[in-house]
């Protein structure tokens, strides 16, 4: 079991930033990544539909014998976390609560911003995760749907990104936040632009980095860490076009993406 892979699921490409953090923080671990690119994006979809799609993909990873699941998609984490933890016998790590804990640890003023997709914003998953926070903590949520489009188009810097960032971040700047949660796994690729607009006084919290750290904790406490001398083997699956996925995946992750295979998920009559 310790040498089994870690299953990482995302609606598309953004979860590759989580995979990158896992490879960096846990280099002895094998990763099995599944991106549901045939049905992306999840962000604009109703929560019930996101739940159905996500469980189909997670079932596929469990069938492959993974030792842990990482829901590397904020929209899916908001929709499916409770169901996943009841449904599977392996540990399930998601991207929302680790980022919330990190933001609580670094904020100085208690004024915390969250940027995310529309679905995550509407779910209030981040805001509700601060329910046990001290009274002085205030959370301000801002949907930023165009950021995903820009990242997947390969536009992560330049005037267009800065203009969009200034527009989205202006309401949060008015609230004088000192910490910003990047509540979508695409957003770390925009970190330089976001930091430039906000200024150095605002601390950015990457849900990808926080999730990898939480995975380390879960594997350690569960006795599931692979041996230090383990030679990891990574697999990359997509429900969409493998060639198109490979091009973008190498931009997100680097040369570790050598070959991408197509996966089929869902019930037989509706498989993609």
PDB file of C-alpha atoms in Angstrom:
ATOM      1  CA  UNK A   1       0.000   0.000   0.000  1.00  0.00           C
ATOM      2  CA  UNK A   2       2.721   2.650   0.773  1.00  0.00           C
ATOM      3  CA  UNK A   3       4.114   2.216  -2.751  1.00  0.00           C
ATOM      4  CA  UNK A   4       0.701   2.642  -4.392  1.00  0.00           C
ATOM      5  CA  UNK A   5       0.153   5.911  -6.249  1.00  0.00           C
ATOM      6  CA  UNK A   6      -1.606   9.019  -5.021  1.00  0.00           C
ATOM      7  CA  UNK A   7      -4.706   9.734  -7.067  1.00  0.00           C
ATOM      8  CA  UNK A   8      -5.049  13.388  -8.051  1.00  0.00           C
ATOM      9  CA  UNK A   9      -8.268  14.552  -9.698  1.00  0.00           C
ATOM     10  CA  UNK A  10      -9.185  17.856 -11.303  1.00  0.00           C
ATOM     11  CA  UNK A  11     -11.793  19.031 -13.761  1.00  0.00           C
ATOM     12  CA  UNK A  12      -8.992  19.923 -16.147  1.00  0.00           C
ATOM     13  CA  UNK A  13      -5.492  21.351 -15.940  1.00  0.00           C
ATOM     14  CA  UNK A  14      -5.403  23.488 -12.795  1.00  0.00           C
ATOM     15  CA  UNK A  15      -4.839  20.501 -10.528  1.00  0.00           C
ATOM     16  CA  UNK A  16      -1.462  20.067 -12.167  1.00  0.00           C
ATOM     17  CA  UNK A  17      -0.261  22.882  -9.909  1.00  0.00           C
ATOM     18  CA  UNK A  18      -1.190  20.598  -6.993  1.00  0.00           C
ATOM     19  CA  UNK A  19       0.592  17.679  -8.672  1.00  0.00           C
ATOM     20  CA  UNK A  20       3.660  19.904  -9.084  1.00  0.00           C
ATOM     21  CA  UNK A  21       3.656  20.657  -5.357  1.00  0.00           C
ATOM     22  CA  UNK A  22       3.250  16.956  -4.527  1.00  0.00           C
ATOM     23  CA  UNK A  23       6.218  16.053  -6.728  1.00  0.00           C
ATOM     24  CA  UNK A  24       8.296  18.764  -5.037  1.00  0.00           C
ATOM     25  CA  UNK A  25       7.278  18.050  -1.438  1.00  0.00           C
ATOM     26  CA  UNK A  26       6.978  14.239  -1.746  1.00  0.00           C
ATOM     27  CA  UNK A  27       9.454  13.274  -4.478  1.00  0.00           C
ATOM     28  CA  UNK A  28       9.379   9.577  -3.586  1.00  0.00           C
ATOM     29  CA  UNK A  29       5.614   9.307  -4.257  1.00  0.00           C
ATOM     30  CA  UNK A  30       3.978   8.110  -7.461  1.00  0.00           C
ATOM     31  CA  UNK A  31       1.134  10.199  -8.863  1.00  0.00           C
ATOM     32  CA  UNK A  32      -1.842   9.094 -10.950  1.00  0.00           C
ATOM     33  CA  UNK A  33      -3.499  12.226 -12.327  1.00  0.00           C
ATOM     34  CA  UNK A  34      -6.929  12.377 -13.978  1.00  0.00           C
ATOM     35  CA  UNK A  35      -8.121  15.559 -15.667  1.00  0.00           C
ATOM     36  CA  UNK A  36     -11.748  15.598 -16.818  1.00  0.00           C
ATOM     37  CA  UNK A  37     -10.980  17.864 -19.761  1.00  0.00           C
ATOM     38  CA  UNK A  38     -13.829  16.479 -21.888  1.00  0.00           C
ATOM     39  CA  UNK A  39     -16.309  18.043 -19.452  1.00  0.00           C
ATOM     40  CA  UNK A  40     -14.393  21.037 -18.158  1.00  0.00           C
ATOM     41  CA  UNK A  41     -15.049  23.643 -16.880  1.00  0.00           C
ATOM     42  CA  UNK A  42     -16.840  22.661 -13.689  1.00  0.00           C
ATOM     43  CA  UNK A  43     -16.954  26.239 -12.397  1.00  0.00           C
ATOM     44  CA  UNK A  44     -20.185  27.373 -14.148  1.00  0.00           C
ATOM     45  CA  UNK A  45     -22.034  24.063 -13.561  1.00  0.00           C
ATOM     46  CA  UNK A  46     -24.647  23.464 -10.822  1.00  0.00           C
ATOM     47  CA  UNK A  47     -23.231  21.903  -7.662  1.00  0.00           C
ATOM     48  CA  UNK A  48     -25.294  18.708  -8.100  1.00  0.00           C
ATOM     49  CA  UNK A  49     -23.862  18.161 -11.572  1.00  0.00           C
ATOM     50  CA  UNK A  50     -20.309  18.820 -10.358  1.00  0.00           C
ATOM     51  CA  UNK A  51     -20.849  16.212  -7.628  1.00  0.00           C
ATOM     52  CA  UNK A  52     -21.932  13.567 -10.164  1.00  0.00           C
ATOM     53  CA  UNK A  53     -19.014  14.213 -12.512  1.00  0.00           C
ATOM     54  CA  UNK A  54     -16.443  14.311  -9.721  1.00  0.00           C
ATOM     55  CA  UNK A  55     -17.567  11.021  -8.170  1.00  0.00           C
ATOM     56  CA  UNK A  56     -17.301   9.306 -11.551  1.00  0.00           C
ATOM     57  CA  UNK A  57     -13.678  10.422 -11.833  1.00  0.00           C
ATOM     58  CA  UNK A  58     -12.819   9.543  -8.247  1.00  0.00           C
ATOM     59  CA  UNK A  59     -14.324   6.072  -8.748  1.00  0.00           C
ATOM     60  CA  UNK A  60     -11.966   5.626 -11.695  1.00  0.00           C
ATOM     61  CA  UNK A  61      -8.914   6.496  -9.599  1.00  0.00           C
ATOM     62  CA  UNK A  62      -9.970   4.191  -6.772  1.00  0.00           C
ATOM     63  CA  UNK A  63     -10.395   1.380  -9.296  1.00  0.00           C
ATOM     64  CA  UNK A  64      -6.696   1.922 -10.148  1.00  0.00           C
ATOM     65  CA  UNK A  65      -5.721   1.119  -6.541  1.00  0.00           C
ATOM     66  CA  UNK A  66      -4.590   4.518  -5.276  1.00  0.00           C
ATOM     67  CA  UNK A  67      -3.649   4.830  -1.594  1.00  0.00           C
ATOM     68  CA  UNK A  68      -5.042   8.351  -1.197  1.00  0.00           C
ATOM     69  CA  UNK A  69      -7.208  10.766  -3.165  1.00  0.00           C
ATOM     70  CA  UNK A  70      -6.517  14.438  -3.714  1.00  0.00           C
ATOM     71  CA  UNK A  71      -9.446  16.495  -4.996  1.00  0.00           C
ATOM     72  CA  UNK A  72      -7.354  19.159  -6.696  1.00  0.00           C
ATOM     73  CA  UNK A  73     -10.349  21.171  -7.854  1.00  0.00           C
ATOM     74  CA  UNK A  74     -11.975  23.821  -5.711  1.00  0.00           C
ATOM     75  CA  UNK A  75     -15.372  23.470  -7.392  1.00  0.00           C
ATOM     76  CA  UNK A  76     -15.339  19.694  -6.877  1.00  0.00           C
ATOM     77  CA  UNK A  77     -14.048  20.004  -3.295  1.00  0.00           C
ATOM     78  CA  UNK A  78     -16.978  22.261  -2.478  1.00  0.00           C
ATOM     79  CA  UNK A  79     -19.443  19.819  -4.040  1.00  0.00           C
ATOM     80  CA  UNK A  80     -18.221  16.368  -3.126  1.00  0.00           C
ATOM     81  CA  UNK A  81     -15.882  16.233  -0.109  1.00  0.00           C
ATOM     82  CA  UNK A  82     -18.348  14.808   2.434  1.00  0.00           C
ATOM     83  CA  UNK A  83     -19.595  12.193  -0.043  1.00  0.00           C
ATOM     84  CA  UNK A  84     -16.075  11.171  -1.014  1.00  0.00           C
ATOM     85  CA  UNK A  85     -14.954  10.614   2.566  1.00  0.00           C
ATOM     86  CA  UNK A  86     -17.964   8.353   3.168  1.00  0.00           C
ATOM     87  CA  UNK A  87     -17.678   6.555  -0.174  1.00  0.00           C
ATOM     88  CA  UNK A  88     -14.001   5.523  -0.189  1.00  0.00           C
ATOM     89  CA  UNK A  89     -11.769   3.572   2.189  1.00  0.00           C
ATOM     90  CA  UNK A  90      -8.671   5.650   1.364  1.00  0.00           C
ATOM     91  CA  UNK A  91      -7.863   9.096   2.819  1.00  0.00           C
ATOM     92  CA  UNK A  92      -9.312  12.044   0.892  1.00  0.00           C
ATOM     93  CA  UNK A  93      -7.497  15.390   0.845  1.00  0.00           C
ATOM     94  CA  UNK A  94      -9.027  18.507  -0.688  1.00  0.00           C
ATOM     95  CA  UNK A  95      -7.893  22.040  -1.430  1.00  0.00           C
ATOM     96  CA  UNK A  96     -10.160  24.266   0.637  1.00  0.00           C
ATOM     97  CA  UNK A  97      -9.510  23.584   4.319  1.00  0.00           C
ATOM     98  CA  UNK A  98      -5.703  23.392   4.037  1.00  0.00           C
ATOM     99  CA  UNK A  99      -5.698  26.837   2.418  1.00  0.00           C
ATOM    100  CA  UNK A 100      -8.031  28.211   5.089  1.00  0.00           C
ATOM    101  CA  UNK A 101      -5.770  26.939   7.870  1.00  0.00           C
ATOM    102  CA  UNK A 102      -2.738  28.471   6.189  1.00  0.00           C
ATOM    103  CA  UNK A 103      -4.476  31.816   5.741  1.00  0.00           C
ATOM    104  CA  UNK A 104      -5.440  31.845   9.420  1.00  0.00           C
ATOM    105  CA  UNK A 105      -1.813  31.207  10.344  1.00  0.00           C
ATOM    106  CA  UNK A 106      -0.367  34.074   8.305  1.00  0.00           C
ATOM    107  CA  UNK A 107      -2.962  36.849   8.509  1.00  0.00           C
ATOM    108  CA  UNK A 108      -2.042  39.800  10.700  1.00  0.00           C
ATOM    109  CA  UNK A 109      -5.222  41.858  10.545  1.00  0.00           C
ATOM    110  CA  UNK A 110      -7.770  39.060  10.137  1.00  0.00           C
ATOM    111  CA  UNK A 111      -8.976  40.533   6.836  1.00  0.00           C
ATOM    112  CA  UNK A 112      -8.756  37.679   4.333  1.00  0.00           C
ATOM    113  CA  UNK A 113      -9.748  37.661   0.673  1.00  0.00           C
ATOM    114  CA  UNK A 114     -10.642  34.631  -1.441  1.00  0.00           C
ATOM    115  CA  UNK A 115     -10.653  34.544  -5.234  1.00  0.00           C
ATOM    116  CA  UNK A 116     -12.263  31.596  -7.011  1.00  0.00           C
ATOM    117  CA  UNK A 117     -14.504  30.375  -9.804  1.00  0.00           C
ATOM    118  CA  UNK A 118     -18.177  31.332  -9.799  1.00  0.00           C
ATOM    119  CA  UNK A 119     -19.226  27.860  -8.577  1.00  0.00           C
ATOM    120  CA  UNK A 120     -16.849  27.949  -5.613  1.00  0.00           C
ATOM    121  CA  UNK A 121     -17.905  31.506  -4.790  1.00  0.00           C
ATOM    122  CA  UNK A 122     -21.607  30.598  -4.914  1.00  0.00           C
ATOM    123  CA  UNK A 123     -21.074  27.508  -2.759  1.00  0.00           C
ATOM    124  CA  UNK A 124     -19.612  29.653   0.053  1.00  0.00           C
ATOM    125  CA  UNK A 125     -17.269  26.726   0.738  1.00  0.00           C
ATOM    126  CA  UNK A 126     -14.361  28.982   1.742  1.00  0.00           C
ATOM    127  CA  UNK A 127     -16.458  31.441   3.719  1.00  0.00           C
ATOM    128  CA  UNK A 128     -18.179  28.619   5.612  1.00  0.00           C
ATOM    129  CA  UNK A 129     -14.805  27.022   6.413  1.00  0.00           C
ATOM    130  CA  UNK A 130     -13.999  30.076   8.538  1.00  0.00           C
ATOM    131  CA  UNK A 131     -17.028  29.447  10.775  1.00  0.00           C
ATOM    132  CA  UNK A 132     -14.855  28.644  13.816  1.00  0.00           C
ATOM    133  CA  UNK A 133     -12.514  31.595  13.263  1.00  0.00           C
ATOM    134  CA  UNK A 134     -12.146  34.296  15.960  1.00  0.00           C
ATOM    135  CA  UNK A 135     -14.630  37.192  15.763  1.00  0.00           C
ATOM    136  CA  UNK A 136     -12.048  39.622  14.379  1.00  0.00           C
ATOM    137  CA  UNK A 137     -11.555  37.536  11.218  1.00  0.00           C
ATOM    138  CA  UNK A 138     -13.473  38.788   8.182  1.00  0.00           C
ATOM    139  CA  UNK A 139     -13.566  36.963   4.862  1.00  0.00           C
ATOM    140  CA  UNK A 140     -14.295  38.591   1.510  1.00  0.00           C
ATOM    141  CA  UNK A 141     -15.021  36.377  -1.503  1.00  0.00           C
ATOM    142  CA  UNK A 142     -14.568  37.486  -5.113  1.00  0.00           C
ATOM    143  CA  UNK A 143     -15.302  35.345  -8.212  1.00  0.00           C
ATOM    144  CA  UNK A 144     -12.701  35.668 -10.989  1.00  0.00           C
ATOM    145  CA  UNK A 145     -13.960  33.509 -13.877  1.00  0.00           C
ATOM    146  CA  UNK A 146     -11.725  34.996 -16.591  1.00  0.00           C
ATOM    147  CA  UNK A 147      -8.538  33.921 -14.828  1.00  0.00           C
ATOM    148  CA  UNK A 148      -9.071  30.277 -15.837  1.00  0.00           C
ATOM    149  CA  UNK A 149      -9.592  31.273 -19.467  1.00  0.00           C
ATOM    150  CA  UNK A 150      -6.405  33.310 -19.467  1.00  0.00           C
ATOM    151  CA  UNK A 151      -4.278  30.575 -17.893  1.00  0.00           C
ATOM    152  CA  UNK A 152      -5.523  27.871 -20.243  1.00  0.00           C
ATOM    153  CA  UNK A 153      -4.831  30.176 -23.175  1.00  0.00           C
ATOM    154  CA  UNK A 154      -1.257  30.508 -21.928  1.00  0.00           C
ATOM    155  CA  UNK A 155      -1.695  34.181 -21.021  1.00  0.00           C
ATOM    156  CA  UNK A 156      -0.176  34.540 -17.545  1.00  0.00           C
ATOM    157  CA  UNK A 157       1.473  37.958 -17.819  1.00  0.00           C
ATOM    158  CA  UNK A 158       1.190  41.178 -19.740  1.00  0.00           C
ATOM    159  CA  UNK A 159      -1.292  44.071 -19.952  1.00  0.00           C
ATOM    160  CA  UNK A 160      -4.435  41.948 -20.378  1.00  0.00           C
ATOM    161  CA  UNK A 161      -3.739  39.941 -17.218  1.00  0.00           C
ATOM    162  CA  UNK A 162      -2.972  43.076 -15.224  1.00  0.00           C
ATOM    163  CA  UNK A 163      -6.142  44.825 -16.414  1.00  0.00           C
ATOM    164  CA  UNK A 164      -8.323  41.857 -15.483  1.00  0.00           C
ATOM    165  CA  UNK A 165      -6.536  41.448 -12.144  1.00  0.00           C
ATOM    166  CA  UNK A 166      -7.003  45.118 -11.243  1.00  0.00           C
ATOM    167  CA  UNK A 167     -10.717  44.851 -12.021  1.00  0.00           C
ATOM    168  CA  UNK A 168     -11.262  41.703  -9.967  1.00  0.00           C
ATOM    169  CA  UNK A 169      -9.049  42.687  -7.040  1.00  0.00           C
ATOM    170  CA  UNK A 170     -10.299  46.248  -6.598  1.00  0.00           C
ATOM    171  CA  UNK A 171     -13.178  45.262  -4.252  1.00  0.00           C
ATOM    172  CA  UNK A 172     -10.774  43.276  -2.076  1.00  0.00           C
ATOM    173  CA  UNK A 173      -8.276  46.134  -1.959  1.00  0.00           C
ATOM    174  CA  UNK A 174     -11.060  48.409  -0.725  1.00  0.00           C
ATOM    175  CA  UNK A 175     -11.558  45.966   2.150  1.00  0.00           C
ATOM    176  CA  UNK A 176      -7.860  46.312   3.027  1.00  0.00           C
ATOM    177  CA  UNK A 177      -7.161  42.583   3.050  1.00  0.00           C
ATOM    178  CA  UNK A 178      -3.702  41.466   4.149  1.00  0.00           C
ATOM    179  CA  UNK A 179      -4.031  37.847   2.961  1.00  0.00           C
ATOM    180  CA  UNK A 180      -5.412  36.423  -0.287  1.00  0.00           C
ATOM    181  CA  UNK A 181      -6.323  32.776  -0.841  1.00  0.00           C
ATOM    182  CA  UNK A 182      -5.863  31.657  -4.442  1.00  0.00           C
ATOM    183  CA  UNK A 183      -9.022  29.559  -4.389  1.00  0.00           C
ATOM    184  CA  UNK A 184      -8.572  27.935  -7.784  1.00  0.00           C
ATOM    185  CA  UNK A 185      -5.664  25.706  -8.726  1.00  0.00           C
ATOM    186  CA  UNK A 186      -5.133  27.651 -11.964  1.00  0.00           C
ATOM    187  CA  UNK A 187      -4.373  30.825 -10.064  1.00  0.00           C
ATOM    188  CA  UNK A 188      -0.813  30.079  -8.852  1.00  0.00           C
ATOM    189  CA  UNK A 189       0.302  30.610 -12.450  1.00  0.00           C
ATOM    190  CA  UNK A 190      -0.911  34.213 -12.073  1.00  0.00           C
ATOM    191  CA  UNK A 191       0.780  34.760  -8.708  1.00  0.00           C
ATOM    192  CA  UNK A 192       3.330  37.285  -9.965  1.00  0.00           C
ATOM    193  CA  UNK A 193       0.663  39.447 -11.575  1.00  0.00           C
ATOM    194  CA  UNK A 194      -1.595  39.210  -8.529  1.00  0.00           C
ATOM    195  CA  UNK A 195       1.251  40.132  -6.181  1.00  0.00           C
ATOM    196  CA  UNK A 196       2.170  43.070  -8.397  1.00  0.00           C
ATOM    197  CA  UNK A 197      -1.371  44.451  -8.300  1.00  0.00           C
ATOM    198  CA  UNK A 198      -1.899  43.881  -4.578  1.00  0.00           C
ATOM    199  CA  UNK A 199       1.554  44.890  -3.379  1.00  0.00           C
ATOM    200  CA  UNK A 200       4.007  43.090  -1.140  1.00  0.00           C
ATOM    201  CA  UNK A 201       1.957  43.847   1.977  1.00  0.00           C
ATOM    202  CA  UNK A 202      -0.584  41.174   0.972  1.00  0.00           C
ATOM    203  CA  UNK A 203       0.372  37.527   1.527  1.00  0.00           C
ATOM    204  CA  UNK A 204      -0.754  35.089  -1.154  1.00  0.00           C
ATOM    205  CA  UNK A 205      -1.842  31.635   0.002  1.00  0.00           C
ATOM    206  CA  UNK A 206      -1.698  28.930  -2.670  1.00  0.00           C
ATOM    207  CA  UNK A 207      -4.271  26.195  -2.190  1.00  0.00           C
ATOM    208  CA  UNK A 208      -1.916  23.926  -4.178  1.00  0.00           C
ATOM    209  CA  UNK A 209       1.021  24.268  -1.761  1.00  0.00           C
ATOM    210  CA  UNK A 210      -1.221  24.002   1.298  1.00  0.00           C
ATOM    211  CA  UNK A 211      -2.865  20.856  -0.070  1.00  0.00           C
ATOM    212  CA  UNK A 212       0.459  19.111  -0.704  1.00  0.00           C
ATOM    213  CA  UNK A 213       1.526  19.914   2.855  1.00  0.00           C
ATOM    214  CA  UNK A 214      -1.742  18.481   4.171  1.00  0.00           C
ATOM    215  CA  UNK A 215      -1.238  15.346   2.076  1.00  0.00           C
ATOM    216  CA  UNK A 216       2.188  14.906   3.661  1.00  0.00           C
ATOM    217  CA  UNK A 217       0.550  15.065   7.101  1.00  0.00           C
ATOM    218  CA  UNK A 218      -2.168  12.566   6.180  1.00  0.00           C
ATOM    219  CA  UNK A 219       0.274  10.056   4.676  1.00  0.00           C
ATOM    220  CA  UNK A 220       2.668  10.385   7.614  1.00  0.00           C
ATOM    221  CA  UNK A 221      -0.029   9.906  10.238  1.00  0.00           C
ATOM    222  CA  UNK A 222      -1.503   6.976   8.320  1.00  0.00           C
ATOM    223  CA  UNK A 223       1.823   5.186   7.820  1.00  0.00           C
ATOM    224  CA  UNK A 224       1.354   5.500   4.060  1.00  0.00           C
ATOM    225  CA  UNK A 225       4.510   7.330   3.021  1.00  0.00           C
ATOM    226  CA  UNK A 226       6.469   5.568   0.298  1.00  0.00           C
ATOM    227  CA  UNK A 227      10.019   4.548   1.252  1.00  0.00           C
ATOM    228  CA  UNK A 228      12.681   7.168   0.599  1.00  0.00           C
ATOM    229  CA  UNK A 229      14.348   4.860  -1.918  1.00  0.00           C
ATOM    230  CA  UNK A 230      11.128   4.297  -3.869  1.00  0.00           C
ATOM    231  CA  UNK A 231      11.400   4.990  -7.584  1.00  0.00           C
ATOM    232  CA  UNK A 232       8.161   6.808  -8.424  1.00  0.00           C
ATOM    233  CA  UNK A 233       6.167   6.209 -11.576  1.00  0.00           C
ATOM    234  CA  UNK A 234       3.736   8.893 -12.724  1.00  0.00           C
ATOM    235  CA  UNK A 235       0.714   8.467 -14.983  1.00  0.00           C
ATOM    236  CA  UNK A 236      -1.355  11.188 -16.630  1.00  0.00           C
ATOM    237  CA  UNK A 237      -4.928  10.556 -17.752  1.00  0.00           C
ATOM    238  CA  UNK A 238      -7.460  12.791 -19.458  1.00  0.00           C
ATOM    239  CA  UNK A 239     -11.052  12.272 -20.547  1.00  0.00           C
ATOM    240  CA  UNK A 240     -10.406  14.595 -23.479  1.00  0.00           C
ATOM    241  CA  UNK A 241      -7.769  14.855 -26.182  1.00  0.00           C
ATOM    242  CA  UNK A 242      -4.419  13.478 -24.954  1.00  0.00           C
ATOM    243  CA  UNK A 243      -2.394  15.578 -27.392  1.00  0.00           C
ATOM    244  CA  UNK A 244      -4.014  18.832 -26.328  1.00  0.00           C
ATOM    245  CA  UNK A 245      -3.678  17.855 -22.683  1.00  0.00           C
ATOM    246  CA  UNK A 246       0.022  17.107 -23.115  1.00  0.00           C
ATOM    247  CA  UNK A 247       0.740  20.559 -24.521  1.00  0.00           C
ATOM    248  CA  UNK A 248      -0.897  22.414 -21.628  1.00  0.00           C
ATOM    249  CA  UNK A 249       0.227  19.918 -18.984  1.00  0.00           C
ATOM    250  CA  UNK A 250       3.877  20.521 -19.824  1.00  0.00           C
ATOM    251  CA  UNK A 251       3.285  24.255 -19.410  1.00  0.00           C
ATOM    252  CA  UNK A 252       1.798  23.678 -15.949  1.00  0.00           C
ATOM    253  CA  UNK A 253       4.060  20.888 -14.769  1.00  0.00           C
ATOM    254  CA  UNK A 254       7.164  20.548 -16.899  1.00  0.00           C
ATOM    255  CA  UNK A 255       8.926  17.592 -18.498  1.00  0.00           C
ATOM    256  CA  UNK A 256       7.505  15.068 -15.994  1.00  0.00           C
ATOM    257  CA  UNK A 257       4.547  14.752 -18.362  1.00  0.00           C
ATOM    258  CA  UNK A 258       5.986  12.289 -20.839  1.00  0.00           C
ATOM    259  CA  UNK A 259       2.886  10.480 -22.121  1.00  0.00           C
ATOM    260  CA  UNK A 260      -0.826  11.103 -21.600  1.00  0.00           C
ATOM    261  CA  UNK A 261      -3.485   8.411 -21.935  1.00  0.00           C
ATOM    262  CA  UNK A 262      -7.192   8.784 -22.511  1.00  0.00           C
ATOM    263  CA  UNK A 263      -9.496   7.629 -19.715  1.00  0.00           C
ATOM    264  CA  UNK A 264     -13.167   6.737 -19.865  1.00  0.00           C
ATOM    265  CA  UNK A 265     -15.344   7.538 -16.867  1.00  0.00           C
ATOM    266  CA  UNK A 266     -19.013   7.381 -15.917  1.00  0.00           C
ATOM    267  CA  UNK A 267     -21.671   4.769 -16.493  1.00  0.00           C
ATOM    268  CA  UNK A 268     -21.397   2.735 -19.682  1.00  0.00           C
ATOM    269  CA  UNK A 269     -24.215   4.605 -21.408  1.00  0.00           C
ATOM    270  CA  UNK A 270     -22.698   8.028 -20.747  1.00  0.00           C
ATOM    271  CA  UNK A 271     -18.955   7.447 -20.804  1.00  0.00           C
ATOM    272  CA  UNK A 272     -16.663  10.097 -22.185  1.00  0.00           C
TER     273      UNK A 272
END
